[in-house]
Amino acid sequence: MGTDANHERPVGSPAAAVVHRLHERGQTLATVESLTGGLLSASIVEIAGVTGIFRGGLVTYATELKSALAGVPEGLLAERGPVDPDVAVALAEGGRRRCGADWGLATTGVAGPEPQDGKPVGLVYVAAAGPHGAVVRQLDLDGGRDHIRAAAVIEALRLLAEWIHAADAAQDVDDGAPTGPAAPVGRR
């Protein structure tokens, strides 16, 4: 496993933590990946016991496949391009819907070596969508292509873990809609 956004090795496995928590909840997960090209799904399926929770994943590296396979609105892609927070959310929601999963997790960004469509190398968006909405996080990563992709995987898994934790905490309080530090950006 690589290093996170701060170039530190995570304590424990972020994928194992997510798989364990979803197993406890009896819920499922799907992924949609662009810049990570299957690395996120691979990190999840390395965990023993994942069969019961991982529905599948889409690798939508080509921009047109983000629409065709994950259901990202063509107008959104045409207006903003594939590296955008709303596109990340649409990817997560589309993966969740297309794969029939409770949760969707998505990555999009620029791993380099060159900028893409005016977006700098290291600009990454990770998004998680679940039963109560979606959340997106912008990452401004440095380092080479391998580090950017590995850090995006770790940070996406962390975001999902925080979002699940927020859903658990909110459920203990009231209606189950997450609030707090991992509250959604643009709840849908």
Coordinates of C-alpha atoms in Angstrom, one line a residue, residues 13-178:
S13 CA -5.9 -1.0 6.2
P14 CA -8.4 1.6 5.1
A15 CA -10.1 -0.9 2.8
A16 CA -10.3 -3.5 5.6
A17 CA -12.0 -0.9 7.9
V18 CA -14.6 -0.1 5.3
V19 CA -15.3 -3.8 4.4
H20 CA -15.6 -4.7 8.0
R21 CA -18.0 -1.8 8.8
L22 CA -20.2 -2.5 5.7
H23 CA -20.3 -6.2 6.6
E24 CA -21.5 -5.3 10.1
R25 CA -24.2 -3.1 8.6
G26 CA -25.2 -5.7 6.0
Q27 CA -24.7 -3.1 3.2
T28 CA -23.0 -3.2 -0.2
L29 CA -20.5 -1.1 -2.1
A30 CA -19.7 -0.2 -5.7
T31 CA -16.9 1.8 -7.2
V32 CA -16.4 4.1 -10.2
E33 CA -12.9 5.0 -11.0
S34 CA -11.2 7.3 -13.4
L35 CA -7.7 8.2 -12.5
T36 CA -7.2 5.2 -10.2
G37 CA -8.0 2.8 -13.1
G38 CA -9.1 -0.1 -11.0
L39 CA -6.6 0.4 -8.1
L40 CA -9.5 1.3 -5.7
S41 CA -11.4 -1.9 -6.5
A42 CA -8.3 -4.0 -6.3
S43 CA -7.5 -2.7 -2.8
I44 CA -11.1 -3.6 -1.7
V45 CA -11.1 -7.1 -3.2
E46 CA -7.8 -7.9 -1.4
I47 CA -9.7 -8.1 1.8
A48 CA -11.0 -11.5 2.9
G49 CA -14.8 -11.6 3.3
V50 CA -15.4 -8.9 0.7
T51 CA -17.7 -11.1 -1.4
G52 CA -20.7 -10.3 0.7
I53 CA -20.4 -6.5 0.4
F54 CA -18.6 -5.6 -2.9
R55 CA -21.1 -5.5 -5.8
G56 CA -18.6 -4.4 -8.5
G57 CA -16.9 -1.5 -10.1
L58 CA -16.6 0.5 -13.2
V59 CA -13.4 1.9 -14.7
T60 CA -14.5 4.9 -16.7
Y61 CA -11.2 6.3 -17.9
A62 CA -12.6 7.7 -21.1
T63 CA -14.8 10.8 -20.6
E64 CA -17.6 9.5 -22.7
L65 CA -17.8 6.3 -20.6
K66 CA -18.5 8.4 -17.5
S67 CA -21.8 9.2 -19.1
A68 CA -22.5 6.0 -20.9
L69 CA -21.7 3.6 -18.0
A70 CA -22.0 5.7 -14.8
G71 CA -24.8 8.0 -15.9
V72 CA -23.0 11.3 -15.4
P73 CA -25.0 13.9 -17.3
E74 CA -23.4 14.7 -20.7
G75 CA -24.1 18.4 -20.2
L76 CA -22.2 18.4 -16.9
L77 CA -19.2 16.7 -18.6
A78 CA -19.3 19.1 -21.5
E79 CA -19.5 22.2 -19.3
R80 CA -17.0 21.3 -16.6
G81 CA -14.9 18.4 -17.8
P82 CA -14.3 15.1 -16.0
V83 CA -12.2 16.6 -13.1
D84 CA -14.9 18.3 -11.1
P85 CA -16.6 17.8 -7.7
D86 CA -20.1 17.4 -9.2
V87 CA -18.8 14.9 -11.6
A88 CA -17.2 12.9 -8.8
V89 CA -20.5 12.9 -6.9
A90 CA -22.4 11.9 -10.1
L91 CA -19.9 9.0 -10.6
A92 CA -20.4 7.8 -7.0
E93 CA -24.2 8.0 -7.3
G94 CA -24.1 6.4 -10.7
G95 CA -22.0 3.5 -9.6
R96 CA -24.3 3.0 -6.6
R97 CA -27.4 3.0 -8.8
R98 CA -25.9 0.9 -11.7
C99 CA -24.5 -1.7 -9.5
G100 CA -27.4 -1.9 -7.1
A101 CA -25.3 -1.0 -4.1
D102 CA -26.0 0.8 -0.8
W103 CA -22.8 2.9 -1.2
G104 CA -20.9 4.2 -4.1
L105 CA -17.3 5.4 -4.1
A106 CA -15.6 7.4 -6.9
T107 CA -12.3 8.9 -7.9
T108 CA -11.5 11.4 -10.6
G109 CA -8.5 13.7 -11.1
V110 CA -5.2 14.4 -12.8
A111 CA -2.4 12.0 -12.0
G112 CA 0.0 13.5 -14.6
P113 CA 2.5 13.8 -15.9
E114 CA 0.9 16.7 -17.6
P115 CA -2.1 19.0 -16.7
Q116 CA -5.4 18.0 -18.2
D117 CA -8.0 20.5 -19.6
G118 CA -6.4 23.3 -17.6
K119 CA -6.5 21.3 -14.3
P120 CA -3.2 20.9 -12.5
V121 CA -1.5 17.6 -11.8
G122 CA -2.5 16.4 -8.4
L123 CA -6.0 17.8 -8.4
V124 CA -8.3 14.9 -7.3
Y125 CA -11.9 14.6 -6.2
V126 CA -13.1 11.6 -4.3
A127 CA -16.8 11.2 -3.6
A128 CA -19.0 8.8 -1.6
A129 CA -22.7 8.4 -2.0
G130 CA -25.0 6.5 0.3
P131 CA -28.6 6.1 1.5
H132 CA -28.7 9.7 2.8
G133 CA -26.8 11.7 0.2
A134 CA -23.3 12.2 -1.1
V135 CA -20.1 13.9 0.0
V136 CA -17.1 15.0 -2.0
R137 CA -13.6 16.0 -1.0
Q138 CA -11.0 17.9 -3.0
L139 CA -7.4 16.7 -2.7
D140 CA -4.4 18.7 -3.9
L141 CA -1.7 16.0 -4.0
D142 CA 1.9 16.3 -4.9
G143 CA 4.4 13.8 -6.0
G144 CA 4.5 11.5 -8.9
R145 CA 1.8 9.6 -10.7
D146 CA 2.0 6.5 -8.6
H147 CA 1.8 8.5 -5.3
I148 CA -1.2 10.5 -6.6
R149 CA -3.1 7.4 -7.5
A150 CA -2.3 5.5 -4.3
A151 CA -3.1 8.5 -2.1
A152 CA -6.4 9.0 -4.0
V153 CA -7.4 5.4 -3.1
I154 CA -6.5 5.8 0.6
E155 CA -8.3 9.2 0.9
A156 CA -11.4 7.8 -0.9
L157 CA -11.6 4.9 1.5
R158 CA -11.1 7.3 4.5
L159 CA -13.9 9.6 3.1
L160 CA -16.3 6.6 2.9
A161 CA -15.3 5.4 6.4
E162 CA -16.1 8.9 7.8
W163 CA -19.4 9.1 5.9
I164 CA -20.5 5.7 7.2
H165 CA -19.4 6.8 10.7
A166 CA -21.4 10.0 10.4
A167 CA -24.4 8.0 9.2
D168 CA -24.1 5.7 12.3
A169 CA -23.8 8.7 14.7
A170 CA -26.8 10.4 13.2
Q171 CA -28.8 7.3 13.3
D172 CA -28.1 7.1 17.1
V173 CA -29.3 10.7 17.4
D174 CA -32.4 11.0 15.1
D175 CA -33.3 10.3 11.5
G176 CA -30.1 8.8 10.2
A177 CA -29.1 11.8 8.0
P178 CA -25.4 12.4 8.5

